[in-house]
Short mmCIF file of C-alpha atoms in Angstrom, two decimals:
data_model
loop_
_atom_site.label_atom_id
_atom_site.label_comp_id
_atom_site.label_asym_id
_atom_site.label_seq_id
_atom_site.Cartn_x
_atom_site.Cartn_y
_atom_site.Cartn_z
CA UNK A 9 69.12 168.00 79.92
CA UNK A 10 70.17 167.28 76.08
CA UNK A 11 67.61 167.14 73.15
CA UNK A 12 66.80 163.48 71.90
CA UNK A 13 67.02 165.32 68.26
CA UNK A 14 70.50 166.93 68.93
CA UNK A 15 72.17 163.82 70.12
CA UNK A 16 74.99 162.60 67.87
CA UNK A 17 76.85 159.34 68.95
CA UNK A 18 79.99 158.23 67.88
CA UNK A 19 80.29 154.38 68.48
CA UNK A 20 82.79 151.92 68.81
CA UNK A 21 83.14 148.42 68.38
CA UNK A 22 86.47 147.53 69.70
CA UNK A 23 88.89 144.92 68.44
CA UNK A 24 92.68 143.96 68.71
CA UNK A 25 93.62 144.72 65.40
CA UNK A 26 90.26 146.81 63.89
CA UNK A 27 87.59 148.31 65.25
CA UNK A 28 84.17 149.04 63.86
CA UNK A 29 83.11 152.73 64.15
CA UNK A 30 80.27 155.00 63.27
CA UNK A 31 78.55 158.13 64.13
CA UNK A 32 74.68 158.04 64.34
CA UNK A 33 71.96 160.73 65.06
CA UNK A 34 68.32 160.27 65.36
CA UNK A 35 68.26 160.25 61.51
CA UNK A 36 70.49 157.68 60.93
CA UNK A 37 73.81 156.63 60.30
CA UNK A 38 76.14 159.66 59.08
CA UNK A 39 79.19 157.51 58.73
CA UNK A 40 80.59 154.17 59.43
CA UNK A 41 84.05 152.45 58.94
CA UNK A 42 86.16 149.78 60.01
CA UNK A 43 89.66 151.58 61.07
CA UNK A 44 92.92 150.05 62.36
CA UNK A 45 93.01 150.16 65.83
CA UNK A 46 96.15 152.35 66.20
CA UNK A 47 94.30 154.96 63.32
CA UNK A 48 91.59 155.05 65.92
CA UNK A 49 92.65 158.38 67.79
CA UNK A 50 92.90 160.12 64.51
CA UNK A 51 89.30 158.94 63.43
CA UNK A 52 87.61 160.19 66.66
CA UNK A 53 89.57 163.58 66.32
CA UNK A 54 87.99 163.98 62.69
CA UNK A 55 84.28 162.56 63.39
CA UNK A 56 84.06 164.95 66.65
CA UNK A 57 84.50 167.96 64.42
CA UNK A 58 82.99 166.77 61.51
CA UNK A 59 79.75 165.62 62.74
CA UNK A 60 79.38 167.93 66.12
CA UNK A 61 79.71 164.40 67.88
CA UNK A 62 77.77 164.94 71.83
CA UNK A 63 78.78 161.60 72.86
CA UNK A 64 81.05 158.49 72.62
CA UNK A 65 80.16 154.80 73.35
CA UNK A 66 82.68 152.06 73.19
CA UNK A 67 82.09 148.56 73.28
CA UNK A 68 82.60 146.69 76.73
CA UNK A 69 84.30 143.34 75.50
CA UNK A 70 87.89 142.75 73.27
CA UNK A 71 90.41 144.82 73.73
CA UNK A 72 88.01 147.91 74.96
CA UNK A 73 90.41 149.27 77.96
CA UNK A 74 93.14 149.76 75.45
CA UNK A 75 91.04 151.60 73.03
CA UNK A 76 89.52 153.86 75.91
CA UNK A 77 92.83 154.61 76.90
CA UNK A 78 93.87 155.62 73.44
CA UNK A 79 90.71 158.17 72.56
CA UNK A 80 90.69 159.58 75.85
CA UNK A 81 93.38 162.36 75.32
CA UNK A 82 91.23 163.25 72.16
CA UNK A 83 87.63 162.71 73.04
CA UNK A 84 86.26 166.49 73.89
CA UNK A 85 82.90 164.59 75.26
CA UNK A 86 81.60 162.23 77.63
CA UNK A 87 82.55 158.91 76.68
CA UNK A 88 80.64 155.80 78.12
CA UNK A 89 81.43 151.89 78.37
CA UNK A 90 78.45 149.70 77.10
CA UNK A 91 77.66 146.34 76.77
CA UNK A 92 78.08 144.69 73.71
CA UNK A 93 76.35 141.38 74.22
CA UNK A 94 74.76 140.11 70.99
CA UNK A 95 76.28 142.79 68.31
CA UNK A 96 78.38 140.56 65.95
CA UNK A 97 75.25 138.32 65.48
CA UNK A 98 73.13 141.09 64.85
CA UNK A 99 75.79 142.78 62.83
CA UNK A 100 75.68 139.77 60.96
CA UNK A 101 71.73 139.97 60.01
CA UNK A 102 72.21 143.65 59.48
CA UNK A 103 74.70 143.36 56.68
CA UNK A 104 72.81 140.66 55.04
CA UNK A 105 69.96 142.81 55.42
CA UNK A 106 71.56 145.32 53.42
CA UNK A 107 73.57 142.85 51.23
CA UNK A 108 71.60 139.96 50.52
CA UNK A 109 73.56 136.94 49.13
CA UNK A 110 73.52 136.63 45.33
CA UNK A 111 73.91 133.28 43.37
CA UNK A 112 74.24 129.50 45.38
CA UNK A 113 74.99 131.70 48.76
CA UNK A 114 71.02 132.29 48.83
CA UNK A 115 70.08 128.89 48.85
CA UNK A 116 72.54 128.50 52.43
CA UNK A 117 70.61 129.64 55.45
CA UNK A 118 72.16 133.25 56.38
CA UNK A 119 72.52 131.96 60.20
CA UNK A 120 75.65 129.98 58.40
CA UNK A 121 76.93 132.42 56.86
CA UNK A 122 79.64 134.53 57.36
CA UNK A 123 79.68 138.24 55.39
CA UNK A 124 82.71 137.81 53.13
CA UNK A 125 84.21 141.20 54.16
CA UNK A 126 84.66 142.61 57.84
CA UNK A 127 80.94 143.88 59.33
CA UNK A 128 82.34 145.43 62.68
CA UNK A 129 81.34 148.82 61.42
CA UNK A 130 77.43 147.36 61.86
CA UNK A 131 78.70 146.22 65.18
CA UNK A 132 78.98 150.06 65.99
CA UNK A 133 76.05 151.04 64.10
CA UNK A 134 74.09 148.56 66.51
CA UNK A 135 75.44 150.44 69.58
CA UNK A 136 75.36 153.95 68.57
CA UNK A 137 71.45 153.09 67.43
CA UNK A 138 71.36 151.47 71.46
CA UNK A 139 72.68 154.66 73.06
CA UNK A 140 70.29 156.99 71.23
CA UNK A 141 67.34 154.98 72.66
CA UNK A 142 68.37 155.21 76.17
CA UNK A 143 68.05 158.40 77.61
CA UNK A 144 71.23 160.85 77.90
#
């Protein structure tokens, strides 16, 4: 059985052109990025080595089959497909919690705003955190 404290999860929020990626442990987020889909296998290879990743989770929605096929050859740890429903809205909320709107945008309800930059990496963080809460 795997020690929960030693688990390091690389999570991928797959997309067509870009993917959110994050590496998390029980101590928090170690790295995060928004990666072009075709560059993802190299990022997976690099982060596995750099962070001693123990598992990879991939969201089960947009382009997940293509992303799984692309990283299978580079992954040296188990890969799991996980449910990702609701992560986009939760990622938006997490983004705004870390980057509160300023100026006139602070007067507009956050539920009506879209972040001014891609936030797929926040969705990946949420997938990793959910994986860490589950038993290995």
